Amino acid sequence: MSDLLEKFIMENKNRMFEELSYFCSIPTTSSEGSIHFNKCENFLVQYLNKLGFEVKFLPTPGKKMIYAKLQGQQDRSLLFYNHYDVVNPGLISQWDTPPFEPTLIGDKLFGRGTSDHKGSLLARIHAVEGLLNVERRLQLTTKFLIEAEEEEGSPHLRQVVLDNRSLLQAEACFYPGWRRDEQDRPRVNAGSRGSFVVRVSCRTAAKNLHEAYAPLVPNPLTRIVQAISTLFTKGQDVAIRGFFDDIYIDNLMEKALENIPFDPSFYQQELGVSQLLGEMNREVAVRRNLIQPTILVFSLKASSEQKDILANEAEAWLRFQLVPDQNPDKIFWLFQKHLHDNGFSDLEAFIVGPIIKPSRTPIDSSIIKTVLKSGEKVYGCQPILVPVSSGSGPKDIFVQELGIPTVADVGVGYSKSNDHGPNEHIRLNDYWLNIQHIAEIIRTF
Amino acid sequence: MSDLLEKFIMENKNRMFEELSYFCSIPTTSSEGSIHFNKCENFLVQYLNKLGFEVKFLPTPGKKMIYAKLQGQQDRSLLFYNHYDVVNPGLISQWDTPPFEPTLIGDKLFGRGTSDHKGSLLARIHAVEGLLNVERRLQLTTKFLIEAEEEEGSPHLRQVVLDNRSLLQAEACFYPGWRRDEQDRPRVNAGSRGSFVVRVSCRTAAKNLHEAYAPLVPNPLTRIVQAISTLFTKGQDVAIRGFFDDIYIDNLMEKALENIPFDPSFYQQELGVSQLLGEMNREVAVRRNLIQPTILVFSLKASSEQKDILANEAEAWLRFQLVPDQNPDKIFWLFQKHLHDNGFSDLEAFIVGPIIKPSRTPIDSSIIKTVLKSGEKVYGCQPILVPVSSGSGPKDIFVQELGIPTVADVGVGYSKSNDHGPNEHIRLNDYWLNIQHIAEIIRTF
C-alpha cells in the first residue's frame, strides 16, 4: 500500500500544496466576518462531497459545525474531531511573512493555521483521498466533526456532542494537536489534563483609602497574598490536603513514563530555566511535567495600584491543572475547605468559565497500539507515548460523554511550529508523512 | 490685636476673596504650560513685594522657586514652606463645578487648589498683610519658600535647601497640610512619617511559557507571593526582625496620644471597614494609625496575566511607611536580610524613587506650644496635637537637613476638602480663622 500511496502523494503534491495554501489563506479568526467562514466551509464541504462523504450541518447558537461520514466496508468507525478557526495573528510586525498569505521558505510553509489546525485537518482529508485512490474504498467507516469555535473555547461542542451521540459514535477519536518533539520524535498523547479557573477576592472597605490608613485598615492584597501562599510548599507543590489523593498511575503508565526522554539542556538553553521544581533529573521532571497536577497563579490585582493608596479590594486568579482521576468538583471543594481551615473564610472564591475534566485513554487500547505501530512504519522510529498530555483541551467531551478512546498530537506540526504565536509554520515533509500515517491508521485499525 | 485684625479682615473680605479666586483660577498643573506658572509667580512676587518682602528666585533644573524675606524687629525667623502647583483635576465629569473657575456655593469655595495648597499659602500672606496693617511692622522676621513642583514629589527641594542653608535658617518652619478633622477639631502635626518604595522582582525563565510547564518550571508570581507573605503576621503586622527596634516614644508623646480621639463609627460607616487591624478600641487604633510603621503592598504584576501562560517574571511593589527614629537605610537592609534568611536570595530588591526620612519635632518645643496656644485663642478649643502625622512628605528636609522644628497641618482645609480629588473645596470661614491663627502665631512666637 505505502508505495502506491507515496506514488499518489508524489504525483499530487503540487495540487495538495495549492489546496493547503488556499485553505490557510482564508482568515477564519474570531475578529473576521462570516464571509471567510462560509468560504472555508464551502471548500471543506465540496471536498468531502467529492470524496463521497455524506455531509450535514449541525446547528449551534454560534457557528454551525460540519459533520461528514464515509461508510466503509465495516461499520466500525473512526471519528476525527477538527476545527478550521484560527487565533488572531497578533502583532503583524512580529511576523516575517503575511499571516494569511502562506509562504514557502525552503521546506517550511509559514502562515496562520498551517499547524493549528488547518494543516492537520487537510492532511486527514488528503489521507482519505489517497486511501480511496489506492484501495478504491475504505475498510473503516470514517467520520469528521469540524467546528469553527475551538479557539474560543468550543462553547457549543459539549451540547452538540450530547445531541448527536449516535451520529458520532465511533471506536476511536482523533483530537487536534501538534506532533513531533524537540528531537523530531513523533508524539502520541493518550490522556489529557483538565482545568478550571478560580477567582479569589477580598474586600476590606467601601472605597480605596489614603495610604495613611495602612497601619490600621487591613490590606486586601496582603490578605490575598497570605491566603495564596498557604496553597503551596516552598518547592511550589500544592499543599491542599487531599489534592493528590485520587491520582492513579498503573503499571502500563509507569512503563510509558520510563520511555519518555528528558533534555535538561532544552530547559537551560532554550527556555533559560536554571532551576526546575523538584530535582533536575529525568524521572522527576517527566513525572512532574506529565502526571503532576498543580495550581497556576496567573494574576493578582488590587482596586488601586498606586503607591499612596490603600486598595479596598483585591483578587487572585488561579488556574487549576488537573490530571486523570481528579474530580474538578471535589478539588474545588478541597480548595474552599483549605481556605476555611487556614482562617481565610472572609475570602470569596468562584469558578469562572468552563470546567474541563481530565481524561484518560488506556494506553493498551487498540487505537493507541495502531497509532504506535503505524507511526513506527511511517517514521522509522517508535513514537513516544505520553500517558497524559501537558496541555489541556475539552477532550473529556469525547472520552467521558461518548466513552470513546481518544488520541491527540497526531498532526503535522513540530516543536518550533509556534501555534498561536507569530511565524506559525510547518515543514512540508511532515505534512506528507502525516498523510501516510493517517492513511495507515485508517487502513490498519 | 485680634479685634483690630478681625476688623481688617471684615473690611477686606471681598478683596481677599477676589484674590483667592483669581489665584486658584490659574491652572498650575504639571500638564499645563509655563505661561500659567509665570502668571501665578508674578501674582505672588508682586504681592510679596507690595508687603515689603525682599524677593529673589532660587533656580533649579526644573521650575525656579521663590524666596521672600521680611525683616522683623527681631532676627528670629519663621519659615513658611509652600507650593503653588496643583494636581491635575482628573475626570472633569466628577466635578460639580469647573475645577479652575472657583465657585462659591453657600460658604464653600470649590476649585482645584483651594485647599491644597493655594488657599493655605495665600492665607499666610494675607495674615502677614493683616499684621502689618494692625501693627505696622512684624516682630518676627518672616520668610517664604515657594516651589512649583511639590505635586511631582519636590525633585529639587532638597538641593535648593542644602544650597541655601543660611537664607532659610529659621527658628521654626511651617509645612503644608489640611487642618480640621472629622469633628472640626483643629489639628497640629509635630512629626511626619517617612517612606520609600521598593520593587521586588523574580525571574525564572527567558520568556513566558505555555501553561503546560507550570508543574515543572517555578512560577515567579508564586515565589513573590511566598516571599511577601513572610513579611507579615496573620494580623498584618510587619514580621521583619528588628523592624520596630528603633522607635522611641517618650512620655510627652504618650500623653499626646491619650488626647487624640477615635471614632469607630467613622470607620464603620464612612469607610465601610468592619474589621480593623488590632483591636477595635481607641488606644490600639490611635497608636496603630499614628506611631506604627508598616509596609503597604500596593501592586503585584506578572509578565503575563493570561490563564494559559506561565509568566517568566513577576514583581511586587511595596511602600515602606516609617515613623520617627527609624532609619530608611537600616530598614531596607533588614528587609533584604529577611529575604535572604527566609530563602529568597533569588529575588532582587531595589528602592525606586526618593527616600523620605521620618521626622520629629519635639512636642514641647516652643513653636508647638505657640501653635496650640494661639489655636485655642482663635478657635476656642484646644487643637489636637498629633505626634506623628499619618501622611508623609519631605518634611525631613527641613527637620533633618536644616535642623528646624517643623509643624504641619496648619492650613485652611477640613476633613471633607478632598485634596487631590474632585470637588476640592474649603469653607470660607476656615480661611478667615486661619488668617487669624497664622497672624497670632507670628505675633506671639
Short mmCIF file of N, CA and C in Angstrom, two decimals, chain A residues 193 197 204-207 209-219 221-223 225-226 228-229 232-234 236 262 266-267 270-277 285 288-289 292 294 296-302 304-310 319 321 342-344 390-392, chain B residues 193 197 204-207 209-219 221-223 225-226 228-229 232-234 236 262 266-267 270-277 285 288-289 292 294 296-302 304-310 319 321 342-344 390-392:
data_model
loop_
_atom_site.label_atom_id
_atom_site.label_comp_id
_atom_site.label_asym_id
_atom_site.label_seq_id
_atom_site.Cartn_x
_atom_site.Cartn_y
_atom_site.Cartn_z
N ARG A 193 -4.93 16.70 30.39
CA ARG A 193 -5.21 17.41 31.64
C ARG A 193 -6.60 18.02 31.63
N VAL A 197 -10.68 27.68 36.11
CA VAL A 197 -10.11 28.93 36.63
C VAL A 197 -10.93 29.40 37.83
N THR A 204 -12.13 44.90 51.93
CA THR A 204 -11.98 45.30 53.33
C THR A 204 -12.57 46.66 53.66
N ALA A 205 -12.94 47.43 52.63
CA ALA A 205 -13.51 48.76 52.90
C ALA A 205 -14.43 49.12 51.74
N ALA A 206 -15.17 50.22 51.93
CA ALA A 206 -16.14 50.60 50.89
C ALA A 206 -15.49 51.27 49.70
N LYS A 207 -14.30 51.83 49.88
CA LYS A 207 -13.63 52.53 48.77
C LYS A 207 -12.12 52.51 49.02
N LEU A 209 -8.59 53.88 49.98
CA LEU A 209 -8.29 54.83 51.06
C LEU A 209 -6.89 55.42 50.89
N HIS A 210 -6.66 56.55 51.54
CA HIS A 210 -5.33 57.15 51.58
C HIS A 210 -4.37 56.16 52.26
N GLU A 211 -3.12 56.17 51.79
CA GLU A 211 -2.14 55.23 52.35
C GLU A 211 -1.99 55.37 53.87
N ALA A 212 -2.37 56.54 54.40
CA ALA A 212 -2.22 56.76 55.83
C ALA A 212 -2.98 55.72 56.66
N TYR A 213 -4.00 55.11 56.05
CA TYR A 213 -4.79 54.11 56.78
C TYR A 213 -4.12 52.73 56.84
N ALA A 214 -3.01 52.59 56.13
CA ALA A 214 -2.43 51.25 56.01
C ALA A 214 -2.11 50.55 57.34
N PRO A 215 -1.66 51.28 58.37
CA PRO A 215 -1.37 50.54 59.60
C PRO A 215 -2.63 50.07 60.34
N LEU A 216 -3.78 50.57 59.94
CA LEU A 216 -4.99 50.36 60.73
C LEU A 216 -6.05 49.53 60.01
N VAL A 217 -6.13 49.69 58.71
CA VAL A 217 -7.17 49.01 57.93
C VAL A 217 -6.51 47.85 57.17
N PRO A 218 -7.10 46.65 57.22
CA PRO A 218 -6.47 45.51 56.53
C PRO A 218 -6.27 45.79 55.04
N ASN A 219 -5.13 45.37 54.54
CA ASN A 219 -4.83 45.48 53.10
C ASN A 219 -5.35 44.20 52.42
N LEU A 221 -4.90 43.12 49.50
CA LEU A 221 -3.88 42.48 48.67
C LEU A 221 -2.95 41.63 49.54
N THR A 222 -2.59 42.17 50.69
CA THR A 222 -1.77 41.39 51.61
C THR A 222 -2.51 40.12 52.05
N ARG A 223 -3.79 40.27 52.27
CA ARG A 223 -4.59 39.13 52.73
C ARG A 223 -4.65 38.04 51.64
N VAL A 225 -2.44 37.61 49.30
CA VAL A 225 -1.09 37.05 49.23
C VAL A 225 -0.89 36.00 50.32
N GLN A 226 -1.36 36.32 51.52
CA GLN A 226 -1.22 35.36 52.62
C GLN A 226 -1.99 34.08 52.34
N ILE A 228 -2.96 32.83 49.33
CA ILE A 228 -2.36 32.10 48.21
C ILE A 228 -1.10 31.37 48.68
N SER A 229 -0.36 32.04 49.51
CA SER A 229 0.89 31.47 49.99
C SER A 229 0.67 30.13 50.70
N PHE A 232 0.79 26.51 48.79
CA PHE A 232 1.99 25.87 48.24
C PHE A 232 3.04 25.57 49.30
N THR A 233 3.81 24.53 49.05
CA THR A 233 5.04 24.32 49.82
C THR A 233 6.11 25.24 49.25
N LYS A 234 7.23 25.32 49.94
CA LYS A 234 8.34 26.13 49.43
C LYS A 234 8.71 25.74 48.01
N GLN A 236 6.83 24.82 45.74
CA GLN A 236 5.67 25.06 44.86
C GLN A 236 4.84 23.82 44.58
N PHE A 262 14.02 13.18 28.42
CA PHE A 262 14.05 14.50 29.07
C PHE A 262 15.38 15.12 28.72
N PHE A 266 17.51 21.59 26.96
CA PHE A 266 16.39 22.32 26.37
C PHE A 266 15.86 23.37 27.36
N TYR A 267 15.74 22.95 28.63
CA TYR A 267 15.25 23.87 29.64
C TYR A 267 16.26 24.98 29.92
N GLU A 270 17.19 26.64 25.82
CA GLU A 270 16.07 27.16 25.03
C GLU A 270 15.15 28.03 25.89
N LEU A 271 14.85 27.55 27.10
CA LEU A 271 13.89 28.26 27.93
C LEU A 271 14.55 29.18 28.96
N GLY A 272 15.85 29.01 29.15
CA GLY A 272 16.54 29.85 30.13
C GLY A 272 16.14 29.57 31.56
N VAL A 273 15.76 28.35 31.84
CA VAL A 273 15.34 27.97 33.19
C VAL A 273 16.51 27.32 33.91
N SER A 274 16.98 27.93 34.97
CA SER A 274 18.16 27.36 35.63
C SER A 274 17.74 26.35 36.70
N GLN A 275 16.57 26.55 37.24
CA GLN A 275 16.15 25.74 38.39
C GLN A 275 14.76 25.18 38.11
N LEU A 276 14.67 23.86 38.01
CA LEU A 276 13.34 23.26 37.86
C LEU A 276 12.75 22.99 39.23
N LEU A 277 11.45 22.83 39.27
CA LEU A 277 10.81 22.38 40.51
C LEU A 277 11.14 20.90 40.67
N ALA A 285 11.48 15.07 36.46
CA ALA A 285 10.98 16.08 35.52
C ALA A 285 9.85 15.54 34.67
N ARG A 288 6.70 15.16 36.86
CA ARG A 288 6.09 16.46 37.17
C ARG A 288 5.39 17.02 35.95
N ASN A 289 6.08 16.94 34.83
CA ASN A 289 5.56 17.57 33.62
C ASN A 289 4.28 16.89 33.14
N GLN A 292 1.73 15.36 37.11
CA GLN A 292 1.54 16.09 38.37
C GLN A 292 0.59 17.25 38.16
N THR A 294 -1.24 20.79 39.29
CA THR A 294 -0.76 21.96 40.03
C THR A 294 -1.78 23.09 39.95
N LEU A 296 -1.78 27.11 38.90
CA LEU A 296 -1.02 28.21 38.31
C LEU A 296 -1.62 29.53 38.76
N VAL A 297 -0.89 30.27 39.58
CA VAL A 297 -1.33 31.61 39.98
C VAL A 297 -0.96 32.54 38.83
N PHE A 298 -1.95 33.06 38.11
CA PHE A 298 -1.57 33.84 36.93
C PHE A 298 -1.85 35.33 37.03
N SER A 299 -2.55 35.76 38.05
CA SER A 299 -2.77 37.21 38.18
C SER A 299 -3.19 37.58 39.60
N LEU A 300 -2.65 38.68 40.08
CA LEU A 300 -3.11 39.28 41.33
C LEU A 300 -3.35 40.75 41.05
N LYS A 301 -4.50 41.24 41.44
CA LYS A 301 -4.86 42.63 41.13
C LYS A 301 -5.44 43.29 42.37
N ALA A 302 -5.21 44.59 42.47
CA ALA A 302 -5.85 45.36 43.53
C ALA A 302 -6.68 46.47 42.89
N SER A 304 -6.69 49.52 43.56
CA SER A 304 -5.77 50.60 43.21
C SER A 304 -4.37 50.02 43.25
N GLU A 305 -3.53 50.49 42.33
CA GLU A 305 -2.13 50.03 42.38
C GLU A 305 -1.21 51.24 42.44
N GLN A 306 -1.69 52.31 43.08
CA GLN A 306 -0.85 53.50 43.30
C GLN A 306 -0.16 53.38 44.64
N LYS A 307 1.03 53.95 44.70
CA LYS A 307 1.83 53.78 45.90
C LYS A 307 1.24 54.45 47.14
N ASP A 308 0.43 55.48 46.93
CA ASP A 308 -0.08 56.20 48.08
C ASP A 308 -1.57 55.94 48.34
N ILE A 309 -2.03 54.80 47.84
CA ILE A 309 -3.43 54.42 48.06
C ILE A 309 -3.48 53.02 48.67
N LEU A 310 -4.34 52.86 49.67
CA LEU A 310 -4.61 51.52 50.19
C LEU A 310 -5.87 51.01 49.48
N ARG A 319 -5.36 29.08 37.98
CA ARG A 319 -5.73 28.06 37.00
C ARG A 319 -5.39 26.71 37.62
N GLN A 321 -4.78 22.93 37.22
CA GLN A 321 -4.42 21.99 36.16
C GLN A 321 -4.51 20.59 36.75
N ASN A 342 -7.66 27.43 57.03
CA ASN A 342 -6.49 28.26 57.29
C ASN A 342 -6.85 29.69 57.69
N GLY A 343 -8.12 29.88 58.03
CA GLY A 343 -8.51 31.19 58.55
C GLY A 343 -8.81 32.24 57.50
N PHE A 344 -9.17 31.80 56.30
CA PHE A 344 -9.47 32.77 55.24
C PHE A 344 -10.93 32.68 54.78
N SER A 390 0.62 17.46 28.40
CA SER A 390 0.85 18.55 29.34
C SER A 390 -0.10 19.72 29.08
N GLY A 391 -0.71 19.79 27.93
CA GLY A 391 -1.73 20.81 27.69
C GLY A 391 -3.10 20.28 28.08
N SER A 392 -4.09 21.14 27.93
CA SER A 392 -5.45 20.67 28.22
C SER A 392 -6.39 21.16 27.14
N ARG B 193 5.67 60.89 58.95
CA ARG B 193 6.17 59.59 58.52
C ARG B 193 7.23 59.76 57.44
N VAL B 197 9.77 53.43 48.36
CA VAL B 197 9.12 52.37 47.59
C VAL B 197 10.16 51.35 47.15
N THR B 204 12.34 33.60 36.33
CA THR B 204 12.63 32.16 36.37
C THR B 204 12.91 31.55 35.01
N ALA B 205 12.64 32.28 33.94
CA ALA B 205 12.90 31.74 32.60
C ALA B 205 13.17 32.89 31.65
N ALA B 206 13.59 32.56 30.42
CA ALA B 206 13.96 33.61 29.47
C ALA B 206 12.75 34.27 28.84
N LYS B 207 11.62 33.57 28.82
CA LYS B 207 10.42 34.12 28.20
C LYS B 207 9.18 33.49 28.84
N LEU B 209 6.06 31.16 29.18
CA LEU B 209 5.94 29.78 28.71
C LEU B 209 4.49 29.33 28.67
N HIS B 210 4.24 28.28 27.90
CA HIS B 210 2.92 27.67 27.88
C HIS B 210 2.59 27.15 29.28
N GLU B 211 1.32 27.21 29.64
CA GLU B 211 0.91 26.77 30.97
C GLU B 211 1.32 25.33 31.28
N ALA B 212 1.55 24.55 30.23
CA ALA B 212 1.91 23.15 30.43
C ALA B 212 3.18 22.99 31.27
N TYR B 213 4.01 24.04 31.29
CA TYR B 213 5.26 23.96 32.06
C TYR B 213 5.06 24.22 33.56
N ALA B 214 3.84 24.60 33.93
CA ALA B 214 3.63 25.03 35.31
C ALA B 214 4.04 24.01 36.38
N PRO B 215 3.86 22.69 36.15
CA PRO B 215 4.26 21.78 37.22
C PRO B 215 5.79 21.63 37.34
N LEU B 216 6.51 22.13 36.36
CA LEU B 216 7.94 21.83 36.28
C LEU B 216 8.82 23.06 36.45
N VAL B 217 8.35 24.20 35.96
CA VAL B 217 9.16 25.42 35.99
C VAL B 217 8.59 26.34 37.08
N PRO B 218 9.44 26.87 37.95
CA PRO B 218 8.93 27.72 39.04
C PRO B 218 8.11 28.89 38.51
N ASN B 219 7.02 29.17 39.18
CA ASN B 219 6.19 30.33 38.86
C ASN B 219 6.73 31.54 39.64
N LEU B 221 5.50 34.42 40.06
CA LEU B 221 4.45 35.11 40.82
C LEU B 221 4.19 34.37 42.15
N THR B 222 4.17 33.06 42.09
CA THR B 222 4.01 32.28 43.32
C THR B 222 5.17 32.55 44.27
N ARG B 223 6.35 32.64 43.70
CA ARG B 223 7.54 32.86 44.51
C ARG B 223 7.48 34.24 45.20
N VAL B 225 4.74 35.87 45.86
CA VAL B 225 3.67 35.76 46.86
C VAL B 225 4.21 35.11 48.14
N GLN B 226 4.98 34.06 47.96
CA GLN B 226 5.53 33.39 49.14
C GLN B 226 6.47 34.30 49.91
N ILE B 228 6.51 37.70 49.94
CA ILE B 228 5.77 38.80 50.56
C ILE B 228 5.02 38.31 51.80
N SER B 229 4.51 37.11 51.67
CA SER B 229 3.74 36.54 52.78
C SER B 229 4.57 36.44 54.06
N PHE B 232 4.73 39.43 56.87
CA PHE B 232 3.65 39.82 57.76
C PHE B 232 3.20 38.69 58.68
N THR B 233 2.71 39.08 59.84
CA THR B 233 1.97 38.15 60.68
C THR B 233 0.55 38.03 60.12
N LYS B 234 -0.18 37.08 60.66
CA LYS B 234 -1.59 36.94 60.22
C LYS B 234 -2.35 38.25 60.37
N GLN B 236 -1.27 41.11 59.94
CA GLN B 236 -0.66 42.13 59.07
C GLN B 236 0.31 43.06 59.79
N PHE B 262 -10.86 58.93 68.84
CA PHE B 262 -11.02 57.86 67.84
C PHE B 262 -12.51 57.59 67.71
N PHE B 266 -16.86 56.27 62.34
CA PHE B 266 -16.29 56.83 61.11
C PHE B 266 -15.74 55.70 60.23
N TYR B 267 -15.05 54.76 60.87
CA TYR B 267 -14.50 53.65 60.10
C TYR B 267 -15.61 52.75 59.56
N GLU B 270 -18.41 55.56 57.44
CA GLU B 270 -17.85 56.37 56.35
C GLU B 270 -16.96 55.54 55.44
N LEU B 271 -16.13 54.70 56.04
CA LEU B 271 -15.16 53.94 55.24
C LEU B 271 -15.62 52.52 54.94
N GLY B 272 -16.66 52.06 55.64
CA GLY B 272 -17.14 50.69 55.39
C GLY B 272 -16.16 49.62 55.83
N VAL B 273 -15.38 49.92 56.83
CA VAL B 273 -14.39 48.95 57.33
C VAL B 273 -14.98 48.23 58.54
N SER B 274 -15.17 46.93 58.43
CA SER B 274 -15.80 46.22 59.55
C SER B 274 -14.76 45.73 60.54
N GLN B 275 -13.56 45.50 60.04
CA GLN B 275 -12.54 44.87 60.88
C GLN B 275 -11.26 45.69 60.79
N LEU B 276 -10.85 46.28 61.91
CA LEU B 276 -9.58 46.99 61.90
C LEU B 276 -8.45 46.02 62.27
N LEU B 277 -7.25 46.39 61.91
CA LEU B 277 -6.09 45.62 62.37
C LEU B 277 -5.91 45.92 63.85
N ALA B 285 -6.18 51.69 68.15
CA ALA B 285 -6.38 52.30 66.84
C ALA B 285 -5.53 53.56 66.67
N ARG B 288 -1.82 52.55 66.35
CA ARG B 288 -1.52 51.97 65.03
C ARG B 288 -1.51 53.05 63.97
N ASN B 289 -2.51 53.90 64.02
CA ASN B 289 -2.67 54.90 62.98
C ASN B 289 -1.53 55.91 62.98
N GLN B 292 2.64 53.59 64.34
CA GLN B 292 3.06 52.25 63.93
C GLN B 292 3.51 52.27 62.47
N THR B 294 4.55 50.50 58.88
CA THR B 294 4.07 49.29 58.21
C THR B 294 4.64 49.23 56.79
N LEU B 296 3.13 48.75 52.96
CA LEU B 296 1.92 48.67 52.13
C LEU B 296 2.26 47.96 50.81
N VAL B 297 1.71 46.78 50.64
CA VAL B 297 1.89 46.05 49.37
C VAL B 297 0.87 46.65 48.42
N PHE B 298 1.33 47.38 47.40
CA PHE B 298 0.32 48.05 46.58
C PHE B 298 0.20 47.51 45.16
N SER B 299 1.09 46.62 44.75
CA SER B 299 0.93 46.05 43.40
C SER B 299 1.74 44.77 43.25
N LEU B 300 1.13 43.80 42.61
CA LEU B 300 1.85 42.59 42.19
C LEU B 300 1.55 42.38 40.72
N LYS B 301 2.59 42.17 39.95
CA LYS B 301 2.41 42.05 38.49
C LYS B 301 3.21 40.87 37.98
N ALA B 302 2.69 40.25 36.93
CA ALA B 302 3.46 39.20 36.26
C ALA B 302 3.65 39.60 34.81
N SER B 304 3.09 37.92 32.24
CA SER B 304 1.85 37.59 31.54
C SER B 304 0.79 37.39 32.59
N GLU B 305 -0.44 37.78 32.27
CA GLU B 305 -1.52 37.53 33.22
C GLU B 305 -2.65 36.78 32.50
N GLN B 306 -2.27 35.97 31.52
CA GLN B 306 -3.24 35.12 30.83
C GLN B 306 -3.31 33.77 31.52
N LYS B 307 -4.49 33.18 31.49
CA LYS B 307 -4.69 31.94 32.23
C LYS B 307 -3.88 30.77 31.69
N ASP B 308 -3.52 30.81 30.42
CA ASP B 308 -2.82 29.66 29.85
C ASP B 308 -1.34 29.94 29.60
N ILE B 309 -0.81 30.92 30.32
CA ILE B 309 0.61 31.26 30.18
C ILE B 309 1.27 31.22 31.57
N LEU B 310 2.44 30.63 31.62
CA LEU B 310 3.25 30.71 32.84
C LEU B 310 4.23 31.87 32.65
N ARG B 319 5.39 49.84 49.60
CA ARG B 319 5.64 51.18 50.15
C ARG B 319 5.95 51.01 51.63
N GLN B 321 6.30 52.55 55.13
CA GLN B 321 5.85 53.74 55.86
C GLN B 321 6.56 53.73 57.22
N ASN B 342 15.09 34.02 54.80
CA ASN B 342 13.92 33.18 54.57
C ASN B 342 14.00 32.41 53.25
N GLY B 343 15.19 32.37 52.67
CA GLY B 343 15.38 31.54 51.48
C GLY B 343 14.95 32.20 50.18
N PHE B 344 14.95 33.51 50.15
CA PHE B 344 14.54 34.21 48.92
C PHE B 344 15.67 35.04 48.33
N SER B 390 -0.17 60.94 59.89
CA SER B 390 -0.33 59.64 59.23
C SER B 390 0.08 59.70 57.77
N GLY B 391 0.18 60.89 57.18
CA GLY B 391 0.70 61.01 55.83
C GLY B 391 2.22 61.21 55.86
N SER B 392 2.79 61.30 54.68
CA SER B 392 4.23 61.56 54.66
C SER B 392 4.54 62.59 53.59
#
